[in-house]
Amino acid sequence: MLTSAADGPGPGPGRPRLSERTLECGSPQLLRPAYRRSQTRIGTVHFGPGAFHRAHQAFYFDRLLESDPTRAICAVSLKTASLRDALAPQDGLYTLVELDESPTLRAIGAIREILVGAESAAAVGRRLSDPDTSIVTMTVTEKGYCLDGAGRLDFAHPDIAHDLAHPEAPHSLVGWLARGLELRRERGLAPYLVVCCDNLSDNGPTLRRAVLAYAARRDAGLAGWIENAARFPRTMVDSITPATDQSLRDRVARATGLEDAWPVQRERFVQWVVEEVDSPGQPDWASVGITVSRDVTAYERAKLRLLNGAHSSLAYLGLLAGLETVAQAMGEPPLRTFVERLMIEDIEPTLTVPQAGALAAYRQSILRRFENPAMRHQLAQIAWDGSQKLPIRILGTIADALRNGHPVTRLTVPIAAWMQFVRMRARQDIAIVDPLAAQLTPLGLQLTGEAAHDLPLFFTLSGVFPPTLAREPRFARALAEAYGNISAQGALAAAAAATASVAGAAQP
Ligand code: CS2
């Protein structure tokens, strides 16, 4: 199933390349699939097989395959062939390194097929409409959903416009999901379970709304069928996954004795919560440690606001302070204290959890995970796509704080730091990795560091700052102060000043 002429990036001559044939030659340290890959069947299609999917979901499915051979994965890259080309010579196998004092190395065998949507539309359509396919999962990052600032499908997005004109060969995830469901309806098959594994707020229902809006433009009958029959559970996914670099490839080759073009790494901690829904063909999630819950919203919100909100805060402040990794940022007392106070005083009051003390324990475990000395998690990686991440991670908390009359002095600091990051990148002439880069780069070049001049320029980005928020005086004032403090004193001193601000101070 996995065939390619290309040999993929990475390995050089010397050690044998990881593959079905060489798997047994690897060092005993390498844990191998505890099932016969040749006897597995594909039951899941996954869109967006980046590092997170391969370190998280594919790891769980690898374990499911030990008891259920129908759980192999067909991975679909929407546009690029790089993963297919790297893993085809390896029969889809790759190494997962769990970082810890003594790391674990496993060969993951769950991915049995890799397709590229842009090259093989018919094959993807066949897979989606195969009777064996009962689940479709995805990790395409926030921008892959083609949503507007209000979280609705953006019909002006070029991929959505393309897909409505060419529905049989879509470019977007939403187009693919609708295409697959349309084919299944035509064939008299039940819909697949759609499991969104991205850090979106209310991820399942948000995706469902987008697919229904798209389907309604195509065919009201299809939209009605999806509305009645398809399920889109909420999920919470968690595991910190630093990007693959050459040092990981070298480390894997030395430890396993096998070259791997694209290994992945993550912390040992891994968590997946899936909403309980009534849908046939689901795996025995709980058998591999996946939590099935009626109330995923509380988990999801706590994770997005505490972990991802703190991560983005450390990323922008840390990069402005010239730091490189999350662990380094945590080693700077002003940043560590700032982030901890932000979590306790500003984020936690917006969260509700069933057990008393659960939030404090969760926060402490997040801070410990950020300090993990075995990880070199680049702040620049977290800083990607800020225009998409910040509304989900921080602006929602700010909106709640404003509603509750809670000060937003600290909460505006990460937003101000992102703006200063845009300014810094533009001045350094370093490309900004963000779907809004074409707007952010020229905007960055106009920035002076003066809040009165710069804030109105950012407020033109209505997809990031809804007009009601931009017009809210308490928000604009606190943001201007944080922005001015970073310009005048630098990120560390500005974080320290905000930490010292009195949590309960009333704001007119
Ligand atoms: C990070 C996340 O890159 C980022 O933006 O905040 O990928 C984070 O590591 C994961 O959500 C942890 O589960």
Short mmCIF file of C-alpha atoms in Angstrom, two decimals, residues 175-483:
data_model
loop_
_atom_site.label_atom_id
_atom_site.label_comp_id
_atom_site.label_asym_id
_atom_site.label_seq_id
_atom_site.Cartn_x
_atom_site.Cartn_y
_atom_site.Cartn_z
CA GLY A 175 -14.63 19.86 1.66
CA TRP A 176 -13.22 16.36 2.17
CA LEU A 177 -15.48 15.53 5.09
CA ALA A 178 -18.54 16.57 3.10
CA ARG A 179 -17.33 14.70 0.01
CA GLY A 180 -16.82 11.49 1.95
CA LEU A 181 -20.22 11.78 3.61
CA GLU A 182 -21.86 12.45 0.25
CA LEU A 183 -20.28 9.29 -1.20
CA ARG A 184 -21.40 7.24 1.78
CA ARG A 185 -24.94 8.51 1.50
CA GLU A 186 -24.97 7.59 -2.19
CA ARG A 187 -23.72 4.09 -1.32
CA GLY A 188 -26.27 3.62 1.45
CA LEU A 189 -23.60 3.51 4.17
CA ALA A 190 -23.80 5.02 7.63
CA PRO A 191 -21.74 8.19 8.18
CA TYR A 192 -18.36 7.95 9.85
CA LEU A 193 -17.71 9.34 13.30
CA VAL A 194 -15.90 12.69 12.86
CA VAL A 195 -13.33 13.14 15.62
CA CYS A 196 -11.67 16.55 15.64
CA CYS A 197 -8.34 16.47 17.51
CA ASP A 198 -7.34 20.13 17.24
CA ASN A 199 -7.15 22.82 19.89
CA LEU A 200 -10.33 24.63 18.80
CA SER A 201 -12.90 25.86 21.30
CA ASP A 202 -15.79 23.43 21.35
CA ASN A 203 -14.03 21.55 18.58
CA GLY A 204 -16.61 18.92 17.55
CA PRO A 205 -19.64 21.24 17.34
CA THR A 206 -17.56 23.98 15.67
CA LEU A 207 -16.51 21.56 12.94
CA ARG A 208 -20.05 20.21 12.64
CA ARG A 209 -21.41 23.71 12.02
CA ALA A 210 -18.75 24.30 9.36
CA VAL A 211 -19.49 21.01 7.55
CA LEU A 212 -23.24 21.63 7.68
CA ALA A 213 -22.84 25.17 6.32
CA TYR A 214 -20.72 23.84 3.45
CA ALA A 215 -23.03 20.90 2.72
CA ALA A 216 -26.08 23.19 2.72
CA ARG A 217 -24.51 25.20 -0.13
CA ARG A 218 -24.08 21.98 -2.08
CA ASP A 219 -27.24 20.02 -1.41
CA ALA A 220 -29.90 20.53 1.24
CA GLY A 221 -30.62 16.77 1.32
CA LEU A 222 -26.99 16.02 2.15
CA ALA A 223 -26.94 18.67 4.87
CA GLY A 224 -30.11 17.23 6.41
CA TRP A 225 -28.68 13.71 6.35
CA ILE A 226 -25.44 14.83 8.04
CA GLU A 227 -27.39 16.80 10.61
CA ASN A 228 -29.46 13.78 11.57
CA ALA A 229 -27.03 10.94 11.24
CA ALA A 230 -23.42 12.09 11.71
CA ARG A 231 -21.77 12.59 15.09
CA PHE A 232 -18.96 15.07 15.84
CA PRO A 233 -17.84 14.44 19.44
CA ARG A 234 -15.85 17.02 21.37
CA THR A 235 -12.35 15.95 22.35
CA MET A 236 -9.46 17.17 24.42
CA VAL A 237 -6.02 16.10 23.26
CA ASP A 238 -2.80 16.75 25.11
CA SER A 239 0.87 15.93 24.79
CA ILE A 240 3.69 18.38 24.21
CA THR A 241 5.35 17.49 20.93
CA PRO A 242 8.51 19.40 19.98
CA ALA A 243 9.13 19.45 16.22
CA THR A 244 11.50 16.88 14.72
CA ASP A 245 15.03 18.11 14.09
CA GLN A 246 18.30 16.58 12.93
CA SER A 247 19.43 15.88 16.49
CA LEU A 248 16.36 13.67 16.98
CA ARG A 249 17.11 11.78 13.76
CA ASP A 250 20.72 11.26 14.88
CA ARG A 251 19.67 10.17 18.35
CA VAL A 252 17.16 7.67 16.98
CA ALA A 253 19.67 6.24 14.53
CA ARG A 254 22.31 5.81 17.24
CA ALA A 255 19.90 4.26 19.74
CA THR A 256 18.03 1.92 17.39
CA GLY A 257 20.71 1.14 14.81
CA LEU A 258 18.18 2.08 12.09
CA GLU A 259 17.86 5.27 10.06
CA ASP A 260 14.46 6.89 10.25
CA ALA A 261 13.69 9.83 7.92
CA TRP A 262 10.99 11.24 10.14
CA PRO A 263 10.87 10.14 13.76
CA VAL A 264 8.72 12.11 16.23
CA GLN A 265 9.13 13.01 19.89
CA ARG A 266 6.90 13.99 22.76
CA GLU A 267 6.85 14.17 26.52
CA ARG A 268 5.85 10.96 28.28
CA PHE A 269 2.56 12.53 29.43
CA VAL A 270 -0.26 11.89 27.00
CA GLN A 271 -4.00 12.42 27.38
CA TRP A 272 -7.08 12.07 25.19
CA VAL A 273 -10.67 12.66 26.27
CA VAL A 274 -13.46 11.83 23.82
CA GLU A 275 -17.08 12.81 24.31
CA GLU A 276 -19.45 9.90 24.76
CA VAL A 277 -21.70 9.74 21.70
CA ASP A 278 -24.00 7.15 20.32
CA SER A 279 -22.31 5.95 17.14
CA PRO A 280 -21.56 2.43 15.94
CA GLY A 281 -18.09 1.21 15.05
CA GLN A 282 -16.20 2.97 17.81
CA PRO A 283 -13.10 1.34 19.25
CA ASP A 284 -12.86 0.36 22.88
CA TRP A 285 -11.35 3.74 23.73
CA ALA A 286 -11.02 3.04 27.45
CA SER A 287 -9.00 -0.14 26.86
CA VAL A 288 -5.96 1.98 25.91
CA GLY A 289 -6.39 4.72 28.48
CA ILE A 290 -8.56 7.16 26.48
CA THR A 291 -11.14 8.81 28.73
CA VAL A 292 -14.73 8.73 27.48
CA SER A 293 -16.77 11.45 29.13
CA ARG A 294 -20.14 13.16 28.84
CA ASP A 295 -18.60 16.49 29.77
CA VAL A 296 -15.54 17.19 27.67
CA THR A 297 -16.14 20.95 27.66
CA ALA A 298 -14.67 21.43 31.12
CA TYR A 299 -11.51 19.47 30.23
CA GLU A 300 -11.16 21.20 26.89
CA ARG A 301 -11.56 24.71 28.24
CA ALA A 302 -9.18 24.10 31.14
CA LYS A 303 -6.55 22.74 28.77
CA LEU A 304 -6.87 25.48 26.15
CA ARG A 305 -6.86 28.30 28.65
CA LEU A 306 -4.34 27.03 31.19
CA LEU A 307 -1.86 25.00 29.17
CA ASN A 308 -2.10 26.59 25.73
CA GLY A 309 -2.72 30.09 27.12
CA ALA A 310 0.38 29.81 29.33
CA HIS A 311 2.37 28.31 26.45
CA SER A 312 1.61 31.23 24.12
CA SER A 313 2.38 33.71 26.91
CA LEU A 314 5.79 32.14 27.49
CA ALA A 315 6.43 31.96 23.76
CA TYR A 316 6.01 35.66 22.96
CA LEU A 317 7.49 37.02 26.19
CA GLY A 318 10.36 34.53 26.02
CA LEU A 319 11.21 35.27 22.39
CA LEU A 320 11.18 39.03 23.10
CA ALA A 321 13.62 38.33 25.95
CA GLY A 322 15.93 36.46 23.57
CA LEU A 323 15.17 32.97 24.94
CA GLU A 324 14.79 29.82 22.86
CA THR A 325 12.94 27.10 24.70
CA VAL A 326 10.03 26.68 27.10
CA ALA A 327 12.30 25.23 29.80
CA GLN A 328 14.61 28.27 29.49
CA ALA A 329 11.64 30.63 29.80
CA MET A 330 10.51 28.75 32.90
CA GLY A 331 14.03 29.23 34.29
CA GLU A 332 13.57 33.04 34.23
CA PRO A 333 11.92 33.97 37.55
CA PRO A 334 9.91 36.95 36.17
CA LEU A 335 8.38 34.75 33.46
CA ARG A 336 7.70 31.74 35.63
CA THR A 337 6.08 33.87 38.33
CA PHE A 338 4.09 35.84 35.78
CA VAL A 339 2.68 32.72 34.16
CA GLU A 340 1.82 31.10 37.47
CA ARG A 341 0.00 34.21 38.74
CA LEU A 342 -1.78 34.54 35.42
CA MET A 343 -3.04 30.98 35.76
CA ILE A 344 -4.10 31.30 39.40
CA GLU A 345 -5.53 34.82 39.51
CA ASP A 346 -6.84 35.37 36.00
CA ILE A 347 -7.50 32.10 34.16
CA GLU A 348 -8.70 29.72 36.87
CA PRO A 349 -11.59 32.00 37.96
CA THR A 350 -13.05 31.52 34.45
CA LEU A 351 -13.01 27.71 34.72
CA THR A 352 -15.28 25.29 36.48
CA VAL A 353 -14.31 21.73 37.33
CA PRO A 354 -16.21 19.12 39.28
CA GLN A 355 -13.65 18.42 42.05
CA ALA A 356 -12.22 20.99 44.44
CA GLY A 357 -8.46 21.21 44.11
CA ALA A 358 -8.42 19.71 40.65
CA LEU A 359 -7.40 22.97 38.99
CA ALA A 360 -4.49 23.55 41.35
CA ALA A 361 -3.20 20.03 40.73
CA TYR A 362 -3.65 20.47 36.99
CA ARG A 363 -1.80 23.79 37.02
CA GLN A 364 1.08 22.33 39.02
CA SER A 365 1.41 19.40 36.63
CA ILE A 366 1.45 21.79 33.63
CA LEU A 367 4.19 23.91 35.19
CA ARG A 368 6.25 20.77 35.90
CA ARG A 369 5.76 19.61 32.31
CA PHE A 370 6.97 22.99 31.02
CA GLU A 371 10.11 22.60 33.16
CA ASN A 372 10.94 19.13 31.85
CA PRO A 373 14.71 19.26 31.29
CA ALA A 374 14.54 16.39 28.77
CA MET A 375 12.65 18.58 26.27
CA ARG A 376 13.96 21.28 23.97
CA HIS A 377 10.60 22.73 22.98
CA GLN A 378 11.22 25.77 20.81
CA LEU A 379 9.27 28.91 21.71
CA ALA A 380 9.29 29.80 18.01
CA GLN A 381 7.24 26.66 17.26
CA ILE A 382 4.53 27.73 19.72
CA ALA A 383 4.65 31.29 18.33
CA TRP A 384 3.44 30.09 14.91
CA ASP A 385 -0.07 31.07 13.87
CA GLY A 386 -0.62 33.53 16.72
CA SER A 387 -3.52 35.19 14.91
CA GLN A 388 -5.39 31.87 15.03
CA LYS A 389 -4.30 30.70 18.47
CA LEU A 390 -4.66 33.80 20.64
CA PRO A 391 -8.43 34.25 20.18
CA ILE A 392 -8.95 30.66 21.36
CA ARG A 393 -6.32 30.62 24.09
CA ILE A 394 -6.55 34.08 25.66
CA LEU A 395 -9.15 36.42 24.17
CA GLY A 396 -12.02 34.20 25.41
CA THR A 397 -10.62 34.43 28.95
CA ILE A 398 -10.36 38.21 28.53
CA ALA A 399 -13.98 38.41 27.39
CA ASP A 400 -15.09 36.42 30.47
CA ALA A 401 -12.95 38.58 32.78
CA LEU A 402 -14.46 41.76 31.35
CA ARG A 403 -17.95 40.36 31.79
CA ASN A 404 -17.21 39.49 35.42
CA GLY A 405 -15.60 42.85 36.21
CA HIS A 406 -12.22 41.18 36.75
CA PRO A 407 -9.10 43.21 35.85
CA VAL A 408 -7.38 42.37 32.57
CA THR A 409 -3.99 43.90 33.41
CA ARG A 410 -2.12 40.60 33.29
CA LEU A 411 -4.26 38.95 30.64
CA THR A 412 -3.44 41.62 28.08
CA VAL A 413 0.33 41.10 28.50
CA PRO A 414 0.55 38.04 26.19
CA ILE A 415 -1.49 39.88 23.55
CA ALA A 416 0.81 42.90 23.80
CA ALA A 417 3.79 40.53 23.62
CA TRP A 418 2.43 38.99 20.40
CA MET A 419 2.11 42.48 18.89
CA GLN A 420 5.67 43.29 19.92
CA PHE A 421 6.75 39.95 18.46
CA VAL A 422 5.18 40.94 15.11
CA ARG A 423 7.11 44.22 15.32
CA MET A 424 10.36 42.45 16.20
CA ARG A 425 10.07 39.91 13.38
CA ALA A 426 9.31 42.66 10.84
CA ARG A 427 12.31 44.70 11.99
CA GLN A 428 14.58 41.66 11.89
CA ASP A 429 13.21 40.77 8.46
CA ILE A 430 12.31 37.27 9.67
CA ALA A 431 9.24 35.70 8.06
CA ILE A 432 6.20 35.41 10.31
CA VAL A 433 4.65 31.94 10.20
CA ASP A 434 0.96 32.76 10.27
CA PRO A 435 -1.93 32.50 7.81
CA LEU A 436 -2.25 36.29 8.16
CA ALA A 437 1.45 36.82 7.34
CA ALA A 438 0.58 38.82 4.21
CA GLN A 439 -1.18 41.35 6.45
CA LEU A 440 1.06 41.07 9.52
CA THR A 441 4.37 41.68 7.76
CA PRO A 442 3.48 45.10 6.23
CA LEU A 443 1.65 45.99 9.44
CA GLY A 444 4.76 45.08 11.45
CA LEU A 445 6.88 47.43 9.34
CA GLN A 446 4.64 50.39 10.22
CA LEU A 447 4.84 49.84 13.99
CA THR A 448 6.63 52.42 16.13
CA GLY A 449 6.35 50.87 19.60
CA GLU A 450 3.90 53.63 20.63
CA ALA A 451 0.62 52.13 21.76
CA ALA A 452 -1.47 55.09 20.52
CA HIS A 453 -0.08 54.58 17.02
CA ASP A 454 0.22 50.80 16.89
CA LEU A 455 -2.93 49.46 18.57
CA PRO A 456 -5.38 50.89 15.99
CA LEU A 457 -3.36 49.14 13.26
CA PHE A 458 -3.80 45.78 14.99
CA PHE A 459 -7.48 46.48 15.63
CA THR A 460 -8.03 46.49 11.86
CA LEU A 461 -7.52 42.69 12.07
CA SER A 462 -11.16 41.98 12.77
CA GLY A 463 -10.63 38.20 12.55
CA VAL A 464 -8.40 38.50 15.63
CA PHE A 465 -10.01 41.38 17.54
CA PRO A 466 -13.79 41.42 17.24
CA PRO A 467 -14.88 45.09 17.00
CA THR A 468 -16.79 44.88 20.30
CA LEU A 469 -13.58 43.88 22.10
CA ALA A 470 -11.45 46.51 20.37
CA ARG A 471 -13.98 49.17 21.41
CA GLU A 472 -14.03 48.02 25.06
CA PRO A 473 -12.15 50.78 26.97
CA ARG A 474 -10.90 48.55 29.83
CA PHE A 475 -9.34 46.17 27.32
CA ALA A 476 -7.83 48.89 25.13
CA ARG A 477 -6.40 50.71 28.15
CA ALA A 478 -4.80 47.63 29.73
CA LEU A 479 -3.42 46.50 26.37
CA ALA A 480 -1.93 49.95 25.70
CA GLU A 481 -0.25 49.91 29.10
CA ALA A 482 1.20 46.42 28.62
CA TYR A 483 2.39 47.30 25.10
#
